[in-house]
PDB file of C-alpha atoms in Angstrom:
ATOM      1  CA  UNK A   1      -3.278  12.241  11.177  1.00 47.00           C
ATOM      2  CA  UNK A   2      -4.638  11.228  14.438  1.00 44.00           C
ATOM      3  CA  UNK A   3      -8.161  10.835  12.869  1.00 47.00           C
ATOM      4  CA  UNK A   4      -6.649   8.132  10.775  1.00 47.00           C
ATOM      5  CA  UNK A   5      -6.127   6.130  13.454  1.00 49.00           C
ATOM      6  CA  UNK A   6      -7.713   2.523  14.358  1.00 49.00           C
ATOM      7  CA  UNK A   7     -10.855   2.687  16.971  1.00 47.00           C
ATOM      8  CA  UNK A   8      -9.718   1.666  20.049  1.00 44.00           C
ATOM      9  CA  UNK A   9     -11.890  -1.794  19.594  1.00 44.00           C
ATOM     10  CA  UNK A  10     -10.087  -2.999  16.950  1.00 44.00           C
ATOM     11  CA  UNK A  11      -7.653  -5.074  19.182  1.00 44.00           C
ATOM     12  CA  UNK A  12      -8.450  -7.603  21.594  1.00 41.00           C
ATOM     13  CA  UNK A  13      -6.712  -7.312  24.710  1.00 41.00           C
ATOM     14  CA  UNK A  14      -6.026 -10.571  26.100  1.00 43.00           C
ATOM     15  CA  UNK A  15      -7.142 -12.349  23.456  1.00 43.00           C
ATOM     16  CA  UNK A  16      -6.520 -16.126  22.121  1.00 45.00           C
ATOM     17  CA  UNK A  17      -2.668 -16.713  22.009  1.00 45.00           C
ATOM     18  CA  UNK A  18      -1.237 -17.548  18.953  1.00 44.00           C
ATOM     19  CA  UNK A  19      -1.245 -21.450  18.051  1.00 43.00           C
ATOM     20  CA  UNK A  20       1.266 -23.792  18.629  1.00 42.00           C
ATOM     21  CA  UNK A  21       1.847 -25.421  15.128  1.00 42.00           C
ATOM     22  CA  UNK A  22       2.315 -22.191  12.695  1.00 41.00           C
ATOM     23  CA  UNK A  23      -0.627 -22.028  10.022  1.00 43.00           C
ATOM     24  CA  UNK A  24       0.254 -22.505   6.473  1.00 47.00           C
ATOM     25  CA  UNK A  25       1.119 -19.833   4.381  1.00 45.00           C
ATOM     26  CA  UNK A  26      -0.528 -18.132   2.227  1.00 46.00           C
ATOM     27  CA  UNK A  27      -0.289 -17.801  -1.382  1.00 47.00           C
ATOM     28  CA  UNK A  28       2.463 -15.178  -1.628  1.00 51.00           C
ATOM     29  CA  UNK A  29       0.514 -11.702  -2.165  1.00 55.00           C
ATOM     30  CA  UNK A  30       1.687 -10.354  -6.095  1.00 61.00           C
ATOM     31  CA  UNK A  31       4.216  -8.549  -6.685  1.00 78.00           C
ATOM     32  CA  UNK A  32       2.746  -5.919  -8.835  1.00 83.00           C
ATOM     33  CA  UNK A  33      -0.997  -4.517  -9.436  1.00 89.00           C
ATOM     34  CA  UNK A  34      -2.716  -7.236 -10.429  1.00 91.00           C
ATOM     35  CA  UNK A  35      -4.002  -6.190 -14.596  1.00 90.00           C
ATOM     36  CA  UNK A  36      -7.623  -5.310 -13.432  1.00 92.00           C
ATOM     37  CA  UNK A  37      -6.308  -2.922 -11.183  1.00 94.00           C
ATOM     38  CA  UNK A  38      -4.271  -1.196 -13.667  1.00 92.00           C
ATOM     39  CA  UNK A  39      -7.454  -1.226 -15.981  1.00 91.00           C
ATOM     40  CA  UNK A  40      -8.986   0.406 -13.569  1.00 92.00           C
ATOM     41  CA  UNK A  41      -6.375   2.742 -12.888  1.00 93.00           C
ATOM     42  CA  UNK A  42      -6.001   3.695 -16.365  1.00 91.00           C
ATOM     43  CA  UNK A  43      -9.339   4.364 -17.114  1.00 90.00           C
ATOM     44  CA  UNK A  44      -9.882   6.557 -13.922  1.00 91.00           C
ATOM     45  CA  UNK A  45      -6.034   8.271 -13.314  1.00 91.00           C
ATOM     46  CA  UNK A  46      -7.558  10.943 -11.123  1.00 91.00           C
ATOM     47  CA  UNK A  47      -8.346   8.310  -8.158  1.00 94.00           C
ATOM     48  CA  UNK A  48      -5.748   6.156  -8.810  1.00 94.00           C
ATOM     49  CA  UNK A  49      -4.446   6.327  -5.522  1.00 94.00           C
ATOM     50  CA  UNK A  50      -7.710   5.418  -4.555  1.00 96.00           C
ATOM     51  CA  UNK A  51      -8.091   2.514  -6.293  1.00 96.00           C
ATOM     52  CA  UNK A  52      -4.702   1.240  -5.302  1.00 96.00           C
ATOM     53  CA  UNK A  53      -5.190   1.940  -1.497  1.00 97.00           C
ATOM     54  CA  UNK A  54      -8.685  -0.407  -1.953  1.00 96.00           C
ATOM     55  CA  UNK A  55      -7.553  -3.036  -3.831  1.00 96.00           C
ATOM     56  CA  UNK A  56      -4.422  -3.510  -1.725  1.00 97.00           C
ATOM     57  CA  UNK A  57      -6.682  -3.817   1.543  1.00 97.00           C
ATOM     58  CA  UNK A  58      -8.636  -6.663  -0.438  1.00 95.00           C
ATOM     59  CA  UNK A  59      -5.714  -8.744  -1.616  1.00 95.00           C
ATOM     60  CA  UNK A  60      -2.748  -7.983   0.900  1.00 96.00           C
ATOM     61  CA  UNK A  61      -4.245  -7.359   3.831  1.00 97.00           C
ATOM     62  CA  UNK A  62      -4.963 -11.034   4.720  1.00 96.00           C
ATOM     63  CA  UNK A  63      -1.252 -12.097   3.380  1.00 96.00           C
ATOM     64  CA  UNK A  64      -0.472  -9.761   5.813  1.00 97.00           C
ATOM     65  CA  UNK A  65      -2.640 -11.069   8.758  1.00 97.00           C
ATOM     66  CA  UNK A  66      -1.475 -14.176   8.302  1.00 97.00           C
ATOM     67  CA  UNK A  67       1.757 -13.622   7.841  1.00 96.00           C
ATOM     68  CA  UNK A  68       1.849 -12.047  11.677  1.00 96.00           C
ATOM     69  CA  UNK A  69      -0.056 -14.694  13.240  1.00 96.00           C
ATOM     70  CA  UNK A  70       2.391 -17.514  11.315  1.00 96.00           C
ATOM     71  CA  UNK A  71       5.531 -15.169  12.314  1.00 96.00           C
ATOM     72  CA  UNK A  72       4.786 -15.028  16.202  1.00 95.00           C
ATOM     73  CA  UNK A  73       3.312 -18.877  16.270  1.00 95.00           C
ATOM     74  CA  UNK A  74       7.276 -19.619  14.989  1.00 95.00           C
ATOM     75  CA  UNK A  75       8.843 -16.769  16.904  1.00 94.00           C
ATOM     76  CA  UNK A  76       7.502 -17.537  20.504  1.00 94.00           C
ATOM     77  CA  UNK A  77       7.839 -13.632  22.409  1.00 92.00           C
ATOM     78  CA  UNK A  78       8.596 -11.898  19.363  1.00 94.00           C
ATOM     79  CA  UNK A  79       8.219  -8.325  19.753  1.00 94.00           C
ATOM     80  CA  UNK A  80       5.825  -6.366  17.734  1.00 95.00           C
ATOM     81  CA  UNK A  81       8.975  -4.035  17.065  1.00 95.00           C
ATOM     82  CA  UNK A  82      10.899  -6.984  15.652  1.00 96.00           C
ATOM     83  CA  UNK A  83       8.090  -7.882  13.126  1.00 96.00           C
ATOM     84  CA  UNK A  84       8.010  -4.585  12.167  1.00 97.00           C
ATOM     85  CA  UNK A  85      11.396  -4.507  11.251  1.00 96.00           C
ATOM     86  CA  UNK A  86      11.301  -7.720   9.116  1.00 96.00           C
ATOM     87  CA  UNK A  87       8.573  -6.379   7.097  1.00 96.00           C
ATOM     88  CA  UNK A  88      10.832  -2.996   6.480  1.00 96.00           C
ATOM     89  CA  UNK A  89      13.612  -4.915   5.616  1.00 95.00           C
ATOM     90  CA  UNK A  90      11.595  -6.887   3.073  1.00 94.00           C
ATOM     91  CA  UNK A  91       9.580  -4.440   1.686  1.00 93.00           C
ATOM     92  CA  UNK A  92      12.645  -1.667   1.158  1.00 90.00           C
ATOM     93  CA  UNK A  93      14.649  -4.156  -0.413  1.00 87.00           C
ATOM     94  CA  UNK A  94      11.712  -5.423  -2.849  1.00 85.00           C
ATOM     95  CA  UNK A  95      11.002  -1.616  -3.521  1.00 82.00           C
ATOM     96  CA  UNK A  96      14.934  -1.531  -4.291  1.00 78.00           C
ATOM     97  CA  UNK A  97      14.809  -4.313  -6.421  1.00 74.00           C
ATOM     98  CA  UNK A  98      11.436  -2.718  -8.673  1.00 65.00           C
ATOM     99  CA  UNK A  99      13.740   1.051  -9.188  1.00 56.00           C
ATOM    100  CA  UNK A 100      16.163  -1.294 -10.319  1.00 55.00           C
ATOM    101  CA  UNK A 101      14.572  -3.701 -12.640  1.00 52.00           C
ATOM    102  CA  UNK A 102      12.295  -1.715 -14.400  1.00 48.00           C
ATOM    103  CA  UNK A 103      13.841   2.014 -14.378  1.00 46.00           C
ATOM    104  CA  UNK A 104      15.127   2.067 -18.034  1.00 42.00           C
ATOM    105  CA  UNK A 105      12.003   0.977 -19.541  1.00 52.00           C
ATOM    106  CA  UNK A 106      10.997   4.801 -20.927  1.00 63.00           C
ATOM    107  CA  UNK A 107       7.730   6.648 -19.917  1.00 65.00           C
ATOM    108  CA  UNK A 108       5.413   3.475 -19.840  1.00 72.00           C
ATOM    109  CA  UNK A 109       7.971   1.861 -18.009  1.00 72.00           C
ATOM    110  CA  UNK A 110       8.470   4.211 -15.108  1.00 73.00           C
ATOM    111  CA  UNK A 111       4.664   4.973 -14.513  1.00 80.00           C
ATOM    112  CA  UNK A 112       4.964   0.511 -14.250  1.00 80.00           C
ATOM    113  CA  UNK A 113       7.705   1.517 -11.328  1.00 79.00           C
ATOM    114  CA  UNK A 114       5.839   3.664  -9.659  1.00 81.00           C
ATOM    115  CA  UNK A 115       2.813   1.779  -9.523  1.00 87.00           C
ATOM    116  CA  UNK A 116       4.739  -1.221  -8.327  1.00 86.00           C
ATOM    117  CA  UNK A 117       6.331   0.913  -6.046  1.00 87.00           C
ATOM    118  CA  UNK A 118       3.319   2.483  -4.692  1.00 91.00           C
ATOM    119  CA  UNK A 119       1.647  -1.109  -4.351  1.00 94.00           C
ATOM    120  CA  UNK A 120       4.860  -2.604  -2.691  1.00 92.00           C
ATOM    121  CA  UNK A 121       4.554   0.421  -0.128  1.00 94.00           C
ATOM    122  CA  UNK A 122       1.281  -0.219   0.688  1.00 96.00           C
ATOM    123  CA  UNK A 123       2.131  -4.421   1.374  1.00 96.00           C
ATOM    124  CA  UNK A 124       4.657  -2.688   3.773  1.00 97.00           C
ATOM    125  CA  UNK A 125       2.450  -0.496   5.627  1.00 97.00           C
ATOM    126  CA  UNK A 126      -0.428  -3.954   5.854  1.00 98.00           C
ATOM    127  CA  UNK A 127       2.645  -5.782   7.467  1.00 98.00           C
ATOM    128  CA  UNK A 128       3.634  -3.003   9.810  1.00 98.00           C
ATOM    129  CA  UNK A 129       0.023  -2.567  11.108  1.00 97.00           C
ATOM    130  CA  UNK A 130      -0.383  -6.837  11.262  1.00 97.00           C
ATOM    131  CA  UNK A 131       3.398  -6.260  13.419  1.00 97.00           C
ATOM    132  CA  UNK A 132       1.673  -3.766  15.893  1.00 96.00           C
ATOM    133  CA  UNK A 133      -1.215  -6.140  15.957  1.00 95.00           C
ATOM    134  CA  UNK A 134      -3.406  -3.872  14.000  1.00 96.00           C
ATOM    135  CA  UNK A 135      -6.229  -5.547  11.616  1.00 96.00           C
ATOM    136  CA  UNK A 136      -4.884  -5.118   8.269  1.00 97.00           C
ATOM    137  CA  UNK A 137      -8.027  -6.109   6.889  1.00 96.00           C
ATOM    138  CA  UNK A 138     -10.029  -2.940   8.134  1.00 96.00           C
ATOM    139  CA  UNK A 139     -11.643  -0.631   5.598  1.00 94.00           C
ATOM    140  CA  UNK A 140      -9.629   2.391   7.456  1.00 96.00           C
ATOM    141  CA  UNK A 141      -6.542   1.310   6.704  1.00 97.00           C
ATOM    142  CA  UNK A 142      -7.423   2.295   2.913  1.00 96.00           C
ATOM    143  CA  UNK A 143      -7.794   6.127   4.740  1.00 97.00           C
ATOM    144  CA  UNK A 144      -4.310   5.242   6.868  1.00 97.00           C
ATOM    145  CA  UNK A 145      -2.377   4.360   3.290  1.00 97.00           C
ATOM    146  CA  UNK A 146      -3.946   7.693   1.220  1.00 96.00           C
ATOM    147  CA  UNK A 147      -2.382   9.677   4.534  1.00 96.00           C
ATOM    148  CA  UNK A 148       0.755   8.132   5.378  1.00 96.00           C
ATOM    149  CA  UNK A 149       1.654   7.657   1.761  1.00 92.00           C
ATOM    150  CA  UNK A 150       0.484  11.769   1.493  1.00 91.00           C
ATOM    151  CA  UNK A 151      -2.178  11.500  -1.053  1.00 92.00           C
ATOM    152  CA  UNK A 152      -4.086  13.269   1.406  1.00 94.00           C
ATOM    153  CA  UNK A 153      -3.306  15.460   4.737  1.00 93.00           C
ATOM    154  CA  UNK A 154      -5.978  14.088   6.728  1.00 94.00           C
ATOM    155  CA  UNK A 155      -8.322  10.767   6.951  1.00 94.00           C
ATOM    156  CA  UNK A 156     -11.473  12.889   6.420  1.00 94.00           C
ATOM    157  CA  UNK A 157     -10.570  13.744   2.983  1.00 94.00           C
ATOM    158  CA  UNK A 158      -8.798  10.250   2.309  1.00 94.00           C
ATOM    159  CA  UNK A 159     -12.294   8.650   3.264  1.00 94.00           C
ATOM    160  CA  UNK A 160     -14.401  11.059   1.339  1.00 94.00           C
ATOM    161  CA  UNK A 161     -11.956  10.787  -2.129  1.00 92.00           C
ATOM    162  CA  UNK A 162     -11.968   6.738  -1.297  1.00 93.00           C
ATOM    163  CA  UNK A 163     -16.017   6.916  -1.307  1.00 93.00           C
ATOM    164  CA  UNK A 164     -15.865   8.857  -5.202  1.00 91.00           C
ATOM    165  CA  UNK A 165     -13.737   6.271  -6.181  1.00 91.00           C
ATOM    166  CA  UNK A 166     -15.168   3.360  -4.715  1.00 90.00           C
ATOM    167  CA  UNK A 167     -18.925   4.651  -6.182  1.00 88.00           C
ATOM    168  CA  UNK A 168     -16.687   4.903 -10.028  1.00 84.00           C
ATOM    169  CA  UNK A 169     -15.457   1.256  -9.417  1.00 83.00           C
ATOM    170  CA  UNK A 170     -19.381  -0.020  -9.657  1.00 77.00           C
ATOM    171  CA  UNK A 171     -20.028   2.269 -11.903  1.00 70.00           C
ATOM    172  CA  UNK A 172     -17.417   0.966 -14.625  1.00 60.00           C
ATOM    173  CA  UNK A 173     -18.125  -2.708 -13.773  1.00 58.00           C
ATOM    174  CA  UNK A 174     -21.986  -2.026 -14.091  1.00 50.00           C
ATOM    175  CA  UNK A 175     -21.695   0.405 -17.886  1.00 50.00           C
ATOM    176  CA  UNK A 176     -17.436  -0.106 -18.247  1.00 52.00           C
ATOM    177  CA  UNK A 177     -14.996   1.618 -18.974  1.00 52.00           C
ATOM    178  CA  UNK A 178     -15.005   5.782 -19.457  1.00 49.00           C
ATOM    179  CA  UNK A 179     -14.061   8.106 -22.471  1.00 49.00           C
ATOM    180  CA  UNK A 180     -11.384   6.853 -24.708  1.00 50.00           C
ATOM    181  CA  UNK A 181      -8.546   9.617 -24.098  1.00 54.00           C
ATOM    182  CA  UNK A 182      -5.129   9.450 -25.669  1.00 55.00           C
ATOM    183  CA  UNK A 183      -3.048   6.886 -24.044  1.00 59.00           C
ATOM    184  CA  UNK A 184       0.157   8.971 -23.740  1.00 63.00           C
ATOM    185  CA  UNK A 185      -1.855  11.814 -22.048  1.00 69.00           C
ATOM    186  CA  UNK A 186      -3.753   9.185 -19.783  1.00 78.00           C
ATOM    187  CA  UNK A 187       0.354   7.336 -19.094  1.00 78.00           C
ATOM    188  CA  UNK A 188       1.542  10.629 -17.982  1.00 78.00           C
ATOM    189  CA  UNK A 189      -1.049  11.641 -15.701  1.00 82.00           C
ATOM    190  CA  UNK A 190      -1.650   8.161 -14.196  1.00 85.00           C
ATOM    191  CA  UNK A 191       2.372   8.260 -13.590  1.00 80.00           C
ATOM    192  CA  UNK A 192       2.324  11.344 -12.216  1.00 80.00           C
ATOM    193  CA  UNK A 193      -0.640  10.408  -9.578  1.00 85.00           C
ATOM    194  CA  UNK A 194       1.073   7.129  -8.641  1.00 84.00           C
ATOM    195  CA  UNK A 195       4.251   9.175  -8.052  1.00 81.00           C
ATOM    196  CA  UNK A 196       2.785  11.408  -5.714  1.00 81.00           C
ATOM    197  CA  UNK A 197       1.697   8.359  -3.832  1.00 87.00           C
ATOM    198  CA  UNK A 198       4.905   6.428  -3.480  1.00 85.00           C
ATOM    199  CA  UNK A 199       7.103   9.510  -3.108  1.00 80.00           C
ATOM    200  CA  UNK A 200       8.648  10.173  -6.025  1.00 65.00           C
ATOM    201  CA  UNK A 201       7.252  13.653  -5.811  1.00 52.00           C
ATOM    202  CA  UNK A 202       9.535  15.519  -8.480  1.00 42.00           C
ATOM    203  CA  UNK A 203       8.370  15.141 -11.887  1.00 45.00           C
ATOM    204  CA  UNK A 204      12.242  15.228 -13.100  1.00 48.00           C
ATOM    205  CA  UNK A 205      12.551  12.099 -11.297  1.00 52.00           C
ATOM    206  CA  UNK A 206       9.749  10.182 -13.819  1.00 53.00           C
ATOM    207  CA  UNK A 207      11.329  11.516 -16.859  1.00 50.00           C
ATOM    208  CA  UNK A 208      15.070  11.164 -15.701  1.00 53.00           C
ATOM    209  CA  UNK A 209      14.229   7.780 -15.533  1.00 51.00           C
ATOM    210  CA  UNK A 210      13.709   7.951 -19.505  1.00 47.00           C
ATOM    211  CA  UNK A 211      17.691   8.862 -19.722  1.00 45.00           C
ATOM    212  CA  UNK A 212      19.328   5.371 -20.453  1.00 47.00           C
ATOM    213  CA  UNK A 213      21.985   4.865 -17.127  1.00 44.00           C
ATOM    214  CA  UNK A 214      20.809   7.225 -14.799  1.00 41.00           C
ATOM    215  CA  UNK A 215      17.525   5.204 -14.416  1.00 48.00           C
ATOM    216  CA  UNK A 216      18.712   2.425 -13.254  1.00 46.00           C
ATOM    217  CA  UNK A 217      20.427   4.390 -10.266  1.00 43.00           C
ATOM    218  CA  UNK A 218      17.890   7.004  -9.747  1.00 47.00           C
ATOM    219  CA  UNK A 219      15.166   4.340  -9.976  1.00 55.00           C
ATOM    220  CA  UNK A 220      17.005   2.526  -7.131  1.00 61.00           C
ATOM    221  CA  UNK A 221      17.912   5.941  -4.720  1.00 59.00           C
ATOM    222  CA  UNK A 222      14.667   7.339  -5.072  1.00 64.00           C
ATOM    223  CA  UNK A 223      12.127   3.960  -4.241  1.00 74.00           C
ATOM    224  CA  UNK A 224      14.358   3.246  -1.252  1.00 80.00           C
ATOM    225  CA  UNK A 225      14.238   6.562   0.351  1.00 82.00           C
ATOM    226  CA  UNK A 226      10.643   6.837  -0.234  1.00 84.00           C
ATOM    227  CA  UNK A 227       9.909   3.841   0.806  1.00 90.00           C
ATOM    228  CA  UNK A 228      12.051   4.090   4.396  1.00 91.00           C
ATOM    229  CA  UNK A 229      10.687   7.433   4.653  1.00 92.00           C
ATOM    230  CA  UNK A 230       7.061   5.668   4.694  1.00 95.00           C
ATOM    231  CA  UNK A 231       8.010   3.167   7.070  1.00 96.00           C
ATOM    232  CA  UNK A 232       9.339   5.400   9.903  1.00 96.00           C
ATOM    233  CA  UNK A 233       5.407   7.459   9.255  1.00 96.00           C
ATOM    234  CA  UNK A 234       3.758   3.814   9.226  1.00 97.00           C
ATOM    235  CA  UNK A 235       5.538   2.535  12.639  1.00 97.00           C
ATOM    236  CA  UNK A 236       4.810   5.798  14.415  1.00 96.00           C
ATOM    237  CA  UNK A 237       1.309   5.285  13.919  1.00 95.00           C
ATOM    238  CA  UNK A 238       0.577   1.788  14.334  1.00 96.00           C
ATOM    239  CA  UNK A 239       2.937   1.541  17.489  1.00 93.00           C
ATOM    240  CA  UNK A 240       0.353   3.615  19.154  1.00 90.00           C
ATOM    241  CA  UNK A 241      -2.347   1.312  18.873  1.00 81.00           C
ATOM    242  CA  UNK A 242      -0.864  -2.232  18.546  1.00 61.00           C
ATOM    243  CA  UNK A 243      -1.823  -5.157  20.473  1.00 53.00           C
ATOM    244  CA  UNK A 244      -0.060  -8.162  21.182  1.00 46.00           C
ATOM    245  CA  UNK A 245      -2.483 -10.954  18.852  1.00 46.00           C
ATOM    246  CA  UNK A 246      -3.650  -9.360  14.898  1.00 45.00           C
ATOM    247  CA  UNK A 247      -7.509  -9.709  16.010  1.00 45.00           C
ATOM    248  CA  UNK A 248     -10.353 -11.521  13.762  1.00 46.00           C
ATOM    249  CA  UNK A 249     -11.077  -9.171  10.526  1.00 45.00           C
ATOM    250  CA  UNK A 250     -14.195  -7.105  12.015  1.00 48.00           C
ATOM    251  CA  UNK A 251     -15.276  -5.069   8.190  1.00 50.00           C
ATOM    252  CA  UNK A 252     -13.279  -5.955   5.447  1.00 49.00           C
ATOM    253  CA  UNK A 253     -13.803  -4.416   2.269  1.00 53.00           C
ATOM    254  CA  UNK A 254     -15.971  -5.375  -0.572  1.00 49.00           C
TER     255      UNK A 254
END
C-alpha cells in the first residue's frame, strides 16, 4: 500500500493559513450515487468499483476540501487528528443509518445498501485525507479508495483497472450503453462487486438481508464494522503524509 500513497508535493508546507471568516458551505455532497452513476454501474458491474471510486473524487472530494478548510477557519488549532475523528463519527453513523433504512428492501434493495454504503465510505475516506491535509481532489486518491476499501491489493493494479474503466466511461457516453443482459443476473453481480468494496465480503450477508427482521440488524452490524474497519486503514495512511493547510487542487479528475 505504500505505492498508494500521495507524492510528497502534494502539501504545502508553510503555506497560506486558513482565513479568518469561515467560507460558506458547500452544497451538502448526496447521500447516495447520484442515478448516472448507477447507470453506469449497471451497465458495466465488472468495474463498478471503479466507477464509484471516480465519480466520488469528482463530486465529494471538493465537499470535502472545503469542509476542512471551513472546519479549521472555525476551530482555530484544531488538530488534524480531531478532524479526523469528526468525519468518522459522521460517516459511521450515516453508514449506520443506510444498513438500517434500507436493509429489508429484498435483493434490489440490498445491492441499493451496499452501494450507498460503499459511496458513504468513500465521503469518509475524502474527509479523512482533507483532516490530514491531504488534497482530496487528486486523481490518486481514486487508486487510495480501490486499496483501502480492498478492491485491489496494491495502487498499481487499482490505477491500471481505474484506466479500463475510465476508457468504458467515454466509450458508453460516445455509442451508450452495452448488451442488454438480464437485470436480475446484472443486480446480483453489481451487488456482489459493491459488497466487496464496502466490506460486506460474505455473500450470506447480501441475501440474509432478504430475510424480513434480521436485515434490519444485520444491515446495521455489518455497515458499521466495515465502515470503522476502513477508517482505522484510511487514518493510518493519510496521517503519514498530512499537512497542516488542505493545499490548492493540483489534477483533479475529468
Amino acid at each position: 500500500m505504500t505505492d498508494s500513497a500521495p507524492a510528497d508535493d502534494q502539501h504545502v508546507a508553510g503555506g497560506p493559513q486558513p482565513p479568518a471568516v469561515a467560507p460558506a458551505p458547500p452544497p451538502e455532497a448526496t447521500e447516495a450515487p447520484p442515478l448516472k452513476l448507477w447507470d453506469r454501474m449497471r451497465e458495466d458491474p465488472q468495474y463498478a468499483p471503479e466507477h464509484l471510486a471516480l465519480e466520488a473524487v469528482r463530486r465529494l472530494g471538493p465537499e470535502a476540501a472545503q469542509w476542512a478548510a471551513r472546519a479549521r477557519a472555525e476551530q482555530p488549532g484544531v488538530s488534524a487528528e480531531a478532524l479526523a475523528d469528526q468525519a468518522v463519527r459522521k460517516f459511521v453513523n450515516h453508514a449506520r443509518l443506510s444498513g438500517a433504512v434500507s436493509g429489508a428492501a429484498g435483493l434490489p434493495g440490498a445491492v441499493i445498501d451496499v452501494g450507498v454504503l460503499a459511496w458513504t465510505q468513500a465521503r469518509m475516506v475524502l474527509h479523512v485525507a482533507a483532516a490530514y491535509g491531504v488534497d482530496p481532489l487528486h486523481g490518486d486518491r481514486a487508486t487510495d479508495l480501490l486499496v483501502l476499501q480492498k478492491v485491489h491489493k496494491v495502487a498499481e493494479s487499482a490505477r491500471l483497472a481505474l484506466g479500463v474503466a475510465a476508457g468504458r466511461e467515454r466509450a458508453g457516453a460516445l455509442f451508450g450503453g452495452g448488451g442488454q443482459n438480464p437485470l436480475g443476473k446484472v443486480m446480483l453481480r453489481l451487488g456482489v462487486r459493491l459488497a466487496q468494496m464496502a466490506g460486506v465480503r460474505a455473500a450470506k450477508r447480501i441475501f440474509a438481508k432478504v430475510v424480513p427482521g434480521a436485515a434490519i440488524v444485520l444491515g446495521t452490524w455489518a455497515n458499521s464494522s466495515a465502515t470503522k474497519d476502513l477508517a482505522g486503514r484510511s487514518r493510518a495512511l493519510y496521517r503519514q503524509y498530512g499537512g497542516p493547510t488542505v493545499p490548492e487542487p493540483r489534477r483533479p479528475l475529468t
